[in-house]
mmCIF file with all atom_site columns, C-alpha atoms in Angstrom:
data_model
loop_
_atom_site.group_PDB
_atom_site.id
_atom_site.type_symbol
_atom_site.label_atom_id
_atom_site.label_alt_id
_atom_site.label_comp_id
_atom_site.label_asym_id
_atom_site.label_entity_id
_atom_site.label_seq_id
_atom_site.pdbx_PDB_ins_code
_atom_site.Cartn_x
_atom_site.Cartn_y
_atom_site.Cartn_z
_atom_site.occupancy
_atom_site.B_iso_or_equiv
_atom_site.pdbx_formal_charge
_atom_site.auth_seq_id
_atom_site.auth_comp_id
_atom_site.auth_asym_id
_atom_site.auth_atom_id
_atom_site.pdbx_PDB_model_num
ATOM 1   C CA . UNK A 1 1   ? 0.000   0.000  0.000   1.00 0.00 ? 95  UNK A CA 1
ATOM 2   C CA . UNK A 1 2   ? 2.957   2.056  1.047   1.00 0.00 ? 96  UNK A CA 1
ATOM 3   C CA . UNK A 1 3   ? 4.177   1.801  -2.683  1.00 0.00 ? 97  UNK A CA 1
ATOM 4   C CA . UNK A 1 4   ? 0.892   2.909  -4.379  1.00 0.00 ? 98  UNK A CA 1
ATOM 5   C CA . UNK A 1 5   ? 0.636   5.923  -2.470  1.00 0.00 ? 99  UNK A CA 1
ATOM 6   C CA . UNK A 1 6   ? 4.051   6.604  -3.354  1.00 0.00 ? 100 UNK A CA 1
ATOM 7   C CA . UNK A 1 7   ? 3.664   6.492  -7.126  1.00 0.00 ? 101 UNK A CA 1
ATOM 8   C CA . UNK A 1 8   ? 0.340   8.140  -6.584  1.00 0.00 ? 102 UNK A CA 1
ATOM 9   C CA . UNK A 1 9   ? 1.830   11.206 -5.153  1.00 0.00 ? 103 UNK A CA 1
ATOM 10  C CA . UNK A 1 10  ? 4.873   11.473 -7.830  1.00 0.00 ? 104 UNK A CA 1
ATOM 11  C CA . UNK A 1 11  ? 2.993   11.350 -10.688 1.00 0.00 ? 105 UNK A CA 1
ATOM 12  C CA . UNK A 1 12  ? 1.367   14.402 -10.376 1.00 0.00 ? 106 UNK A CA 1
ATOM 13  C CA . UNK A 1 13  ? 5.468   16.206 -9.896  1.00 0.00 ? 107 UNK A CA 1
ATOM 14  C CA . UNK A 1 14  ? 6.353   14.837 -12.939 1.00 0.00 ? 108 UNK A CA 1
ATOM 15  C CA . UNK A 1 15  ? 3.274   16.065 -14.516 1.00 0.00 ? 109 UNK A CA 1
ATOM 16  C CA . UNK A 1 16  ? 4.119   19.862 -13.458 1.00 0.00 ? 110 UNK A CA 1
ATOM 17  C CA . UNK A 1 17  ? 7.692   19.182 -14.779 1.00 0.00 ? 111 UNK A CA 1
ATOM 18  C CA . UNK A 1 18  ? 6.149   19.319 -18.181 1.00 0.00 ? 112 UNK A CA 1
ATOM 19  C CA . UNK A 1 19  ? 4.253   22.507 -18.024 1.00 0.00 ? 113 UNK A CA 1
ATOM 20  C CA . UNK A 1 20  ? 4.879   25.232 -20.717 1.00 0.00 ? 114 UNK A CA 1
ATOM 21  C CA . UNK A 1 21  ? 4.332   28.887 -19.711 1.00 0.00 ? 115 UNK A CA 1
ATOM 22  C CA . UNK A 1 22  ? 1.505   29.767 -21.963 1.00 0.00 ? 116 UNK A CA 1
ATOM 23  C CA . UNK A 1 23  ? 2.030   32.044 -25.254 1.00 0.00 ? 117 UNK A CA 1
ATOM 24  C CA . UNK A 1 24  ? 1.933   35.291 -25.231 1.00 0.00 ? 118 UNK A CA 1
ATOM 25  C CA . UNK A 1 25  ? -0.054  37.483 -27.623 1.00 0.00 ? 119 UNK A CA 1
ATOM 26  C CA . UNK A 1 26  ? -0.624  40.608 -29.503 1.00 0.00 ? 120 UNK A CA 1
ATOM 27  C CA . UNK A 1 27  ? -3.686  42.714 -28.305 1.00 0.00 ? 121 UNK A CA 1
ATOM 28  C CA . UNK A 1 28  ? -4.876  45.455 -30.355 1.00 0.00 ? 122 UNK A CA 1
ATOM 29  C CA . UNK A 1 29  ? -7.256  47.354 -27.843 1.00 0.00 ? 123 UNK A CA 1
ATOM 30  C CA . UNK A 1 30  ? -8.015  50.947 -30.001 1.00 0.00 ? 124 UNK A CA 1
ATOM 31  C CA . UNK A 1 31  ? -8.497  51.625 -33.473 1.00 0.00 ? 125 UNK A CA 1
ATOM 32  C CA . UNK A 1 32  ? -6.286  50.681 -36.356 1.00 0.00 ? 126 UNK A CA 1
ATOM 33  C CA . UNK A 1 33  ? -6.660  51.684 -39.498 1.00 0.00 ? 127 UNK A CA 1
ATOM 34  C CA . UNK A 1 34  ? -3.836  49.901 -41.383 1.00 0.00 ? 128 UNK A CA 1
ATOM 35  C CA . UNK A 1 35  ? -3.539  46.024 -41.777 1.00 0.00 ? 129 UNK A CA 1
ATOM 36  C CA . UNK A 1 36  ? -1.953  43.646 -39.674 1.00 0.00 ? 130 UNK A CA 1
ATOM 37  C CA . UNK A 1 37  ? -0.289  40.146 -40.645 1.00 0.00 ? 131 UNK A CA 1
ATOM 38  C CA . UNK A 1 38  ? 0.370   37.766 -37.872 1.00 0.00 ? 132 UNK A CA 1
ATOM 39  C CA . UNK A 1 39  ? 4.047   36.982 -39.092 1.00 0.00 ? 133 UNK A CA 1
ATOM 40  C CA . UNK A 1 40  ? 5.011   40.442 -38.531 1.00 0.00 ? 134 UNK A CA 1
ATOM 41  C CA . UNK A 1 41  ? 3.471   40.889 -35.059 1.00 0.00 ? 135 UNK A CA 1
ATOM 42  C CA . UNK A 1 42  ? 6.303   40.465 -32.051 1.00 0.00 ? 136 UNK A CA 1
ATOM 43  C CA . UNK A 1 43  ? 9.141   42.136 -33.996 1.00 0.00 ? 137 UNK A CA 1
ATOM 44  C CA . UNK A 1 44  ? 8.254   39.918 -36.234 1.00 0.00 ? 138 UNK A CA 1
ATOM 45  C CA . UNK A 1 45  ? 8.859   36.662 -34.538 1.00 0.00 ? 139 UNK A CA 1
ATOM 46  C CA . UNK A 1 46  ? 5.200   36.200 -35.470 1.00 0.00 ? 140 UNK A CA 1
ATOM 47  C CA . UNK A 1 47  ? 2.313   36.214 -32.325 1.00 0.00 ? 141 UNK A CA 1
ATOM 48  C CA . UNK A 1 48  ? -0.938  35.365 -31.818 1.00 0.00 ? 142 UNK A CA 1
ATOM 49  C CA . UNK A 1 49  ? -3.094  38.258 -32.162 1.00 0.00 ? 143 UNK A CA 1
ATOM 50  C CA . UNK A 1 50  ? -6.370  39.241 -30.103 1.00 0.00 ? 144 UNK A CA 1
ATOM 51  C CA . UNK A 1 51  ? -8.636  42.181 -31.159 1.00 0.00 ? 145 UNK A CA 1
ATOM 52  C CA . UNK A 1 52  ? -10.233 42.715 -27.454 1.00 0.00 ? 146 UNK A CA 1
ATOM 53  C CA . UNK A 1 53  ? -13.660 44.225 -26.880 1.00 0.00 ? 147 UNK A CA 1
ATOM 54  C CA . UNK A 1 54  ? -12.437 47.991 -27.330 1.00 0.00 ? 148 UNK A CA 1
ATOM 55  C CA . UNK A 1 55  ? -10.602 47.079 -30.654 1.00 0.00 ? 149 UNK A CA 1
ATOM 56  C CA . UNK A 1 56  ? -11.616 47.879 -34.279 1.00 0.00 ? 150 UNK A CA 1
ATOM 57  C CA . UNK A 1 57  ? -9.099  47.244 -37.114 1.00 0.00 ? 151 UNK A CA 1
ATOM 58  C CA . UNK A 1 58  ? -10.762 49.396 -39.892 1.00 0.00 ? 152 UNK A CA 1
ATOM 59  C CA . UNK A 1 59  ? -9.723  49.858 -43.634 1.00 0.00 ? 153 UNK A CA 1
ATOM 60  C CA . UNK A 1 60  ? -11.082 51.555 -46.712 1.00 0.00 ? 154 UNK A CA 1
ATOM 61  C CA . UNK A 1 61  ? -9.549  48.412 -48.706 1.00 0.00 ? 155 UNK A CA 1
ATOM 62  C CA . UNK A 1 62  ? -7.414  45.068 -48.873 1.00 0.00 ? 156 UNK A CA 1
ATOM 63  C CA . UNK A 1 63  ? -7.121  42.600 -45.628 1.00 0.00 ? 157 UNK A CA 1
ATOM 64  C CA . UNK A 1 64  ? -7.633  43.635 -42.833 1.00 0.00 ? 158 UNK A CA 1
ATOM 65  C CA . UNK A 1 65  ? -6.214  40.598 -40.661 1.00 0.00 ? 159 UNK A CA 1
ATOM 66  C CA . UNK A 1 66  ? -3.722  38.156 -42.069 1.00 0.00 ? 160 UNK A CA 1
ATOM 67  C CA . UNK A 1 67  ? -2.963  34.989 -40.453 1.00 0.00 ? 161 UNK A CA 1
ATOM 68  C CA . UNK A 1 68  ? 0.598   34.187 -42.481 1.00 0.00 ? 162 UNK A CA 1
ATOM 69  C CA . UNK A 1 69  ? 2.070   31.869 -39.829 1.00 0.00 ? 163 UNK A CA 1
ATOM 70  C CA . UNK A 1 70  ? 1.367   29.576 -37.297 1.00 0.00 ? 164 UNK A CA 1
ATOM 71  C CA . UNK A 1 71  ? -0.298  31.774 -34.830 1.00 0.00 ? 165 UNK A CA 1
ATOM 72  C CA . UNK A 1 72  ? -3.921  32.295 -33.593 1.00 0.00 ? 166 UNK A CA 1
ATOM 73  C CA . UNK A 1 73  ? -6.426  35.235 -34.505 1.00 0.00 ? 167 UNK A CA 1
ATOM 74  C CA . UNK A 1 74  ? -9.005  36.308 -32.246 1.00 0.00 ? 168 UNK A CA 1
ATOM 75  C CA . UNK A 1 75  ? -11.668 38.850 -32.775 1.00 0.00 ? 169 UNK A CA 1
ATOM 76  C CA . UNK A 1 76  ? -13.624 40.452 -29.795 1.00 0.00 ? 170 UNK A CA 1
ATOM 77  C CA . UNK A 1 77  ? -13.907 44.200 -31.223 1.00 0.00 ? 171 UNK A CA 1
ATOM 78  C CA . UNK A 1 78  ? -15.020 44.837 -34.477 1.00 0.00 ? 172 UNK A CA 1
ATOM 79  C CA . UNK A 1 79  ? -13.226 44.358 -38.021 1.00 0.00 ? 173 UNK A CA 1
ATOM 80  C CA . UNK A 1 80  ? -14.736 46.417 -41.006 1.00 0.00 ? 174 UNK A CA 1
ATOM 81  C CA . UNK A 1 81  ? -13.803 46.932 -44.841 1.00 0.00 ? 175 UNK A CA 1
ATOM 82  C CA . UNK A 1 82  ? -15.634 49.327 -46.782 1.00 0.00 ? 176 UNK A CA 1
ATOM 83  C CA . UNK A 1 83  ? -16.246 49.731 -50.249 1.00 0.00 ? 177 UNK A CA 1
ATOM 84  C CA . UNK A 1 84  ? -13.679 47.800 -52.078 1.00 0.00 ? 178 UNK A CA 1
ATOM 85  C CA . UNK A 1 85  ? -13.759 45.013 -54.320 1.00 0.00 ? 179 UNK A CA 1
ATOM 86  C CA . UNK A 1 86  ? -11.976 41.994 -52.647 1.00 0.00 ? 180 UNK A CA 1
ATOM 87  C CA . UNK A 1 87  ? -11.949 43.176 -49.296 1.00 0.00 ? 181 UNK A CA 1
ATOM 88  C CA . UNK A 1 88  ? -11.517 40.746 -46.672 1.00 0.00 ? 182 UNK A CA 1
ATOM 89  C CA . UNK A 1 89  ? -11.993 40.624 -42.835 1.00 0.00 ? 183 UNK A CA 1
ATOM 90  C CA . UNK A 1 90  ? -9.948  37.453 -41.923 1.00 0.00 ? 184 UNK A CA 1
ATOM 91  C CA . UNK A 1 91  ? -7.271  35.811 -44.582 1.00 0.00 ? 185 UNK A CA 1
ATOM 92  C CA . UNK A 1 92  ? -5.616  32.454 -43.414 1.00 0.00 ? 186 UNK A CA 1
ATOM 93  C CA . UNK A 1 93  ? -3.425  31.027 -45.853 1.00 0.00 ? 187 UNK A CA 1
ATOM 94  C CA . UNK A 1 94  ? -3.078  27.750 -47.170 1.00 0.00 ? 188 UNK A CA 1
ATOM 95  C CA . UNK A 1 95  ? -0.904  25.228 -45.207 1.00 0.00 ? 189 UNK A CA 1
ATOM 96  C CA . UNK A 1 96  ? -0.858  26.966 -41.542 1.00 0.00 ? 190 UNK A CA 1
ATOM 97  C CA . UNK A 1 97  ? -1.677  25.986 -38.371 1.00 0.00 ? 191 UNK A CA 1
ATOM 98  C CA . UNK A 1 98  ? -4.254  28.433 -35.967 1.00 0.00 ? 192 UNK A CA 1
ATOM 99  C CA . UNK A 1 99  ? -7.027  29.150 -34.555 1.00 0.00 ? 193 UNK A CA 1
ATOM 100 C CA . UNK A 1 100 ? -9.969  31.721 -36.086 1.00 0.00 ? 194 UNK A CA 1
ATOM 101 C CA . UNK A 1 101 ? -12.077 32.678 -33.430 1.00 0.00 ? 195 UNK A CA 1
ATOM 102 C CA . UNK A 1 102 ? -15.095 35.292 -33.886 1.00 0.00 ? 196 UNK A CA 1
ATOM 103 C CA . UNK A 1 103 ? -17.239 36.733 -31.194 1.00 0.00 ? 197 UNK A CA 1
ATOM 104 C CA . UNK A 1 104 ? -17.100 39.813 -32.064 1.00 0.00 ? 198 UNK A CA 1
ATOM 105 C CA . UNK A 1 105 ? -18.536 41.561 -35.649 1.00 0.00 ? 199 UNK A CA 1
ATOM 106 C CA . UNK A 1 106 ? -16.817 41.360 -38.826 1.00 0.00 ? 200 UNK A CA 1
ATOM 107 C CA . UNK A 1 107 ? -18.612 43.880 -41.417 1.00 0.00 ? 201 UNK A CA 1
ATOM 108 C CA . UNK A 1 108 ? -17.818 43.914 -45.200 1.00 0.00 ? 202 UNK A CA 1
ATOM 109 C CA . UNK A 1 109 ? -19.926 46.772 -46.587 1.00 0.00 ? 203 UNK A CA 1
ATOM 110 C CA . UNK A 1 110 ? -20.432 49.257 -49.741 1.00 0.00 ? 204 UNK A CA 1
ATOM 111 C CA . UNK A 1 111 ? -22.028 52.140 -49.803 1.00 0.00 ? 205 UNK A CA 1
ATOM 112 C CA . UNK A 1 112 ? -25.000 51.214 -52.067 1.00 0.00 ? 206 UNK A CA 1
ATOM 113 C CA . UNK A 1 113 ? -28.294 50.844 -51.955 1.00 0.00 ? 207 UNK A CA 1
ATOM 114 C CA . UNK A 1 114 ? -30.936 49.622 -54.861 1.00 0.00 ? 208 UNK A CA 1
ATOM 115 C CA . UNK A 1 115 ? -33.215 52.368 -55.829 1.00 0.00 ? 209 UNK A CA 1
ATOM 116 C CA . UNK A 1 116 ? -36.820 51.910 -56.520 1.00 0.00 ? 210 UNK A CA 1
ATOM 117 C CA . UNK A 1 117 ? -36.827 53.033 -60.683 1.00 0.00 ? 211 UNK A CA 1
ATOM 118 C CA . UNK A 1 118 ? -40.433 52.323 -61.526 1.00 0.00 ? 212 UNK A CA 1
ATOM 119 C CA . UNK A 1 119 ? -42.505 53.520 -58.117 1.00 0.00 ? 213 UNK A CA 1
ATOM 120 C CA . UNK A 1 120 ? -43.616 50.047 -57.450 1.00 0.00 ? 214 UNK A CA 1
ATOM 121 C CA . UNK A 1 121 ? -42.282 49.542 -53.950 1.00 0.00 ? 215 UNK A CA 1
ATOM 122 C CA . UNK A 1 122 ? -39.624 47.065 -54.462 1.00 0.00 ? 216 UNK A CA 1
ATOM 123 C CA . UNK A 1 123 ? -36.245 48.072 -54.631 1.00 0.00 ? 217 UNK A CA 1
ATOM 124 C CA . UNK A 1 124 ? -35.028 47.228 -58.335 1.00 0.00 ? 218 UNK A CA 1
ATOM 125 C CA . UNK A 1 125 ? -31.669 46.396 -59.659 1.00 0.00 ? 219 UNK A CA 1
ATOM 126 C CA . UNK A 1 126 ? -29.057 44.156 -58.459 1.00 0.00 ? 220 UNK A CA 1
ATOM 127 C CA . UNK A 1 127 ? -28.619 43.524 -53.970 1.00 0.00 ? 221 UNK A CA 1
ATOM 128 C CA . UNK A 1 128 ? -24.935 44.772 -54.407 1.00 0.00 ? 222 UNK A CA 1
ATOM 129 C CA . UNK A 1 129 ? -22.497 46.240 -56.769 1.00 0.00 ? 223 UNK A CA 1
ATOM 130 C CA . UNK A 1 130 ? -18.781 44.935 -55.631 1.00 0.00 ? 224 UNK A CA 1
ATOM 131 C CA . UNK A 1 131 ? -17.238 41.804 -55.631 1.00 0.00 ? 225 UNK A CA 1
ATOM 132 C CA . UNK A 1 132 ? -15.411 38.856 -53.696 1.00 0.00 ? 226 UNK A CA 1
ATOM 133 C CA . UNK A 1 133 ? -15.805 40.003 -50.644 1.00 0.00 ? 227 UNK A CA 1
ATOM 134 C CA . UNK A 1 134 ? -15.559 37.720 -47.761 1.00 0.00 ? 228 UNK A CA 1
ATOM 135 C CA . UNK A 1 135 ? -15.537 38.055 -43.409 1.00 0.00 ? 229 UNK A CA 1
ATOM 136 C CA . UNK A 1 136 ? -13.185 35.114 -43.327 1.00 0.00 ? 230 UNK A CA 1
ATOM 137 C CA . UNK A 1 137 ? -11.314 33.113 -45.824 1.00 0.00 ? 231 UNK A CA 1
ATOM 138 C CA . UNK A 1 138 ? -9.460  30.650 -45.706 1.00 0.00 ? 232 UNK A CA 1
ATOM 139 C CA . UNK A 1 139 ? -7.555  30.436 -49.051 1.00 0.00 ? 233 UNK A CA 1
ATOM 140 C CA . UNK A 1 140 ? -6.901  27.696 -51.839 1.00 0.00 ? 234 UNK A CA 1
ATOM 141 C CA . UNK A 1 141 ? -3.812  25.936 -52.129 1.00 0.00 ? 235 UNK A CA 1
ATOM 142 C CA . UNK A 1 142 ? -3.508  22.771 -49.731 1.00 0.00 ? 236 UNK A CA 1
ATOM 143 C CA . UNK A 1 143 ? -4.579  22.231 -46.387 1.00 0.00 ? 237 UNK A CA 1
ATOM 144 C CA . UNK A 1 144 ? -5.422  24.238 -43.340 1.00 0.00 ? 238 UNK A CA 1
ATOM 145 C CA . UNK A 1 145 ? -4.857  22.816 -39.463 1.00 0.00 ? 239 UNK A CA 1
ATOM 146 C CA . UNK A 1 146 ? -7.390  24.247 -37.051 1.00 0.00 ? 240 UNK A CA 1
ATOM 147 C CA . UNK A 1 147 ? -10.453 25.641 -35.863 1.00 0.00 ? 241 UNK A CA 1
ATOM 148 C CA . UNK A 1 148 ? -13.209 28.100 -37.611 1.00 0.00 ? 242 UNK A CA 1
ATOM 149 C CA . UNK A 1 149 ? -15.388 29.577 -34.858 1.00 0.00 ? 243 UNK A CA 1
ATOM 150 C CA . UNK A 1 150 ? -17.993 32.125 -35.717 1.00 0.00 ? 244 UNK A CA 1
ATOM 151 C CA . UNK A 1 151 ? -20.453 32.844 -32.418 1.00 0.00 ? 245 UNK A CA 1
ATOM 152 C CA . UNK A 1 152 ? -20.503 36.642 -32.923 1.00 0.00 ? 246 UNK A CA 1
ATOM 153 C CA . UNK A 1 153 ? -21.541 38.934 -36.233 1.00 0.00 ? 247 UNK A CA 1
ATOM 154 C CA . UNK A 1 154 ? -20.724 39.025 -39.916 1.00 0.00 ? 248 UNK A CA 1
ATOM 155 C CA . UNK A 1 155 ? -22.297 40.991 -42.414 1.00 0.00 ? 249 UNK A CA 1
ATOM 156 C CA . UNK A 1 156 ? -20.819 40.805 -46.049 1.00 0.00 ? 250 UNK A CA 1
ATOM 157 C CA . UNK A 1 157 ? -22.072 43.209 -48.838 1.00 0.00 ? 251 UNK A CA 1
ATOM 158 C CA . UNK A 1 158 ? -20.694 41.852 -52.394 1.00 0.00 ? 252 UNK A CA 1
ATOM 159 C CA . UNK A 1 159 ? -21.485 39.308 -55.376 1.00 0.00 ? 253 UNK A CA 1
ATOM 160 C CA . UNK A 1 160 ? -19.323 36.432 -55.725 1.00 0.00 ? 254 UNK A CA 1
ATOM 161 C CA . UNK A 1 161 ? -18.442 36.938 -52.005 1.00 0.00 ? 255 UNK A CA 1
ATOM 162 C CA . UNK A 1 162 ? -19.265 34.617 -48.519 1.00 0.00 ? 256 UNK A CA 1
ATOM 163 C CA . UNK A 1 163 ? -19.690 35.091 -45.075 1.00 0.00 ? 257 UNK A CA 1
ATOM 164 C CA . UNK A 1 164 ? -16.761 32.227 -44.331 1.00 0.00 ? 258 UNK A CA 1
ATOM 165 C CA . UNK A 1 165 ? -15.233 30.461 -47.284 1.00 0.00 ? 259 UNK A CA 1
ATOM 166 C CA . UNK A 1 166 ? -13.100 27.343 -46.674 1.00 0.00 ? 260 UNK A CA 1
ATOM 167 C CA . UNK A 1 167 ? -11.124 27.201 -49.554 1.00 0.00 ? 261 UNK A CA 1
ATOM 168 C CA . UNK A 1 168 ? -8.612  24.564 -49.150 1.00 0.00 ? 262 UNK A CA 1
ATOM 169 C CA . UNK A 1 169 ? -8.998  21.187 -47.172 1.00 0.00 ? 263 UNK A CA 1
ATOM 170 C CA . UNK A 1 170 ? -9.804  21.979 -43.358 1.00 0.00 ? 264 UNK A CA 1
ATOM 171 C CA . UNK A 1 171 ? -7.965  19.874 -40.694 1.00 0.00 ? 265 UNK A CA 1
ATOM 172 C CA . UNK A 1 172 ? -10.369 21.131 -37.721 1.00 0.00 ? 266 UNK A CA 1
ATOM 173 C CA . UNK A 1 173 ? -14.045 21.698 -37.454 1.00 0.00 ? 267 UNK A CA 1
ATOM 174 C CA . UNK A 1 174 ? -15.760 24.441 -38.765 1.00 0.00 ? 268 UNK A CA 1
ATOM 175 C CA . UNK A 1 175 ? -18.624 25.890 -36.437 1.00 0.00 ? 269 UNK A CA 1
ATOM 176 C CA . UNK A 1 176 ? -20.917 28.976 -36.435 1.00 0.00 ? 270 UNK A CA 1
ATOM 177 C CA . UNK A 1 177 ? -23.503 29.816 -33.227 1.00 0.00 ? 271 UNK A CA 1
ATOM 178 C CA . UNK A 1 178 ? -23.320 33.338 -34.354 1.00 0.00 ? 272 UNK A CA 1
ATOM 179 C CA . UNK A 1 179 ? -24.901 35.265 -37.395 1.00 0.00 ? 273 UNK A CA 1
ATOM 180 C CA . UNK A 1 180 ? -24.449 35.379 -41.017 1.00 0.00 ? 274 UNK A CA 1
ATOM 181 C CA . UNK A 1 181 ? -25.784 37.748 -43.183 1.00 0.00 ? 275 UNK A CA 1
ATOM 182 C CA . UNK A 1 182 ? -24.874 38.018 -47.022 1.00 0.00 ? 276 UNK A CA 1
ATOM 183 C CA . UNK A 1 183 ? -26.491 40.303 -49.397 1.00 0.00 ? 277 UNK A CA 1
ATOM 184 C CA . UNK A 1 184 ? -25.146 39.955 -53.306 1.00 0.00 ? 278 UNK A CA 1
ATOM 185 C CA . UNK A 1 185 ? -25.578 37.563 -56.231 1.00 0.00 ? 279 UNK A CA 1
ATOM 186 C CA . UNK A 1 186 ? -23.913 34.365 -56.510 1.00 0.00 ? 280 UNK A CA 1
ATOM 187 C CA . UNK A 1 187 ? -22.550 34.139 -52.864 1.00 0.00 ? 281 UNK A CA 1
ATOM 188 C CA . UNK A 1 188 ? -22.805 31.762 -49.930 1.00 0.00 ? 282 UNK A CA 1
ATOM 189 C CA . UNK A 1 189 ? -23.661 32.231 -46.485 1.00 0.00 ? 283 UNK A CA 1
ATOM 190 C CA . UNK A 1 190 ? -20.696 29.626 -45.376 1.00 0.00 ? 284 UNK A CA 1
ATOM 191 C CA . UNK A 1 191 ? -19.015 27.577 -48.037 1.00 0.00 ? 285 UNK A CA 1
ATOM 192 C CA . UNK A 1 192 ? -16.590 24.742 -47.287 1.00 0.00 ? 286 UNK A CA 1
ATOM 193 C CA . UNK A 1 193 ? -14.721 21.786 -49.122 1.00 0.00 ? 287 UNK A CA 1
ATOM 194 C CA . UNK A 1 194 ? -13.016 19.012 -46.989 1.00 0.00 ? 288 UNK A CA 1
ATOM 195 C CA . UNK A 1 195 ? -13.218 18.864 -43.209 1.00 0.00 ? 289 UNK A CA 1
ATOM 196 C CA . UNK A 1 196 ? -12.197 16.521 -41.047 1.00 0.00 ? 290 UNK A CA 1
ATOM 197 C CA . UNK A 1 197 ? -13.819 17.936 -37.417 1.00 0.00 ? 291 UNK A CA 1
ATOM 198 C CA . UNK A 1 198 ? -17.036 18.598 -37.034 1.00 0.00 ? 292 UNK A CA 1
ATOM 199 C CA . UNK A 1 199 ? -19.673 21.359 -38.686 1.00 0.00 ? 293 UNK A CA 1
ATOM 200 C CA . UNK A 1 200 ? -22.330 22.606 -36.496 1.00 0.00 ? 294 UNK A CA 1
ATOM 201 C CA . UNK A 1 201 ? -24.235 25.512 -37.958 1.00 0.00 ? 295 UNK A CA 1
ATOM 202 C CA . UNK A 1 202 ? -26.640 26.352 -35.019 1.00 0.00 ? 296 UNK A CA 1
ATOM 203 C CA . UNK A 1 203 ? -26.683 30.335 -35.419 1.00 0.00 ? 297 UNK A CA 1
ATOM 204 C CA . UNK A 1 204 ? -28.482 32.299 -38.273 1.00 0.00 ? 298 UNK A CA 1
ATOM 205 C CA . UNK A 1 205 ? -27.596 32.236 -41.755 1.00 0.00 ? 299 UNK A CA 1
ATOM 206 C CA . UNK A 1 206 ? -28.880 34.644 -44.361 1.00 0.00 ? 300 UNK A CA 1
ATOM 207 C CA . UNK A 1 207 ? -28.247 34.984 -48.509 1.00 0.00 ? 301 UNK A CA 1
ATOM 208 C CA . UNK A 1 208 ? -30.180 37.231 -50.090 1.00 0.00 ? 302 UNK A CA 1
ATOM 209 C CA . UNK A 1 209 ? -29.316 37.602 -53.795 1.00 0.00 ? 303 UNK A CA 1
ATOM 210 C CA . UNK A 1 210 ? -29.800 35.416 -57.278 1.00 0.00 ? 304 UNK A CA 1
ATOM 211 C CA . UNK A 1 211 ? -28.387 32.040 -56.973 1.00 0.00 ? 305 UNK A CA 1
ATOM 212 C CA . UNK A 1 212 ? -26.935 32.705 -53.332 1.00 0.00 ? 306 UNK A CA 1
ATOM 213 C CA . UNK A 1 213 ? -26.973 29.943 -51.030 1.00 0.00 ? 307 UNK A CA 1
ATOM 214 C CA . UNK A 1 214 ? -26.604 29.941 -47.194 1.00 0.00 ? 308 UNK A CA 1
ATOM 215 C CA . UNK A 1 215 ? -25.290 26.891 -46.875 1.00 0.00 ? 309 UNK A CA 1
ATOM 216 C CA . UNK A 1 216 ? -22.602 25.269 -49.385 1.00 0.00 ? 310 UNK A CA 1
ATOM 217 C CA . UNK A 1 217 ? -20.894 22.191 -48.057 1.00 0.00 ? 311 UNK A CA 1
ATOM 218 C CA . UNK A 1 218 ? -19.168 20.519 -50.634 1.00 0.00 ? 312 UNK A CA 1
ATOM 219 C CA . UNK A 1 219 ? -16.821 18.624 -48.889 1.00 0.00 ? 313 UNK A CA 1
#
């Protein structure tokens, strides 16, 4: 009995031996208006990077969050990109390794708005005029490793654009509690390919537009 206790009572020290201080991470806590890439965060050692609840990265154009290396992105504040064609919220590329986590609001928007030509109370003409426009993205090229988690806000503006596109193969799960709202032609709600986690879609998912979708799992 004397022995079992013994062992009992080590393995737990040898446990705590292992223990690795926990990363540290990049917090963006005002306003920025100019884009940030993961692999340049840290003096560019590369960092995780965490948009807290007083944050807003905000751009007239281009990416506003890059995930380029191995690093998480989390958004808690609010990400917006106005009024240009292939604007994006969140970019992962191809062949890293992260986390994207969104509770916060991710809004890709234009300023337009269809106009009622023939008096007949219906707006006329198309939902949007840009293009390929997306909240996040994961792009094409090979395989991702992580997890896609969408429980706060997006709202994407665009034809040919989505709320989250998985582009390339997803080694993770993909999962949205949150909302999804896309207005434009030809878009999708969430689209994904391969993924070998889970997908739970439990939150609210809009597409309003010709041949939109909400839901395009291909995979």
């Amino acid at each position: 009995m004397r022995r079992l206790l013994c062992c009992t009572c080590l393995t737990p020290i040898a446990v705590l031996g292992l223990v690795v201080p926990a990363q540290a991470e990049t917090v963006i806590d005002d306003e920025v208006t100019t884009p940030l890439l993961t692999s340049e965060l840290a003096d560019g050692a590369g960092d995780d990077l965490l948009i807290d609840g007083d944050g807003a990265v905000t751009l007239t154009g281009g990416v506003a969050v890059t995930l380029d290396s191995d690093n998480d992105v989390t958004n808690e504040g609010d990400i917006t990109v106005s009024d240009a064609d292939g604007g994006m919220g969140i970019l992962a590329e191809a062949g890293r390794t992260g986390d994207i986590i969104n509770s916060g609001t991710i809004l890709i928007d234009e300023d337009y708005e269809a106009e009622d030509d023939d008096d007949d109370g219906d707006a006329d003409g198309p939902f949007a005029e840009g293009s390929d426009r997306y909240a996040i993205r994961i792009a094409e090229g090979g395989t991702f490793t992580g997890t896609v988690d969408n429980s706060g806000t997006i709202d994407v503006f665009g034809n040919d654009s989505s709320g989250i596109a998985i582009d390339s193969a997803l080694d993770g799960s993909l999962l949205s509690s949150g909302s999804i709202d896309l207005v434009g032609d030809d878009g999708q709600g969430i689209r994904a390919g391969d993924v070998s986690g889970d997908v739970s879609v439990t939150g609210a998912v809009i597409a309003r537009g010709e041949n939109s979708v909400a839901v395009d799992l291909s995979g």
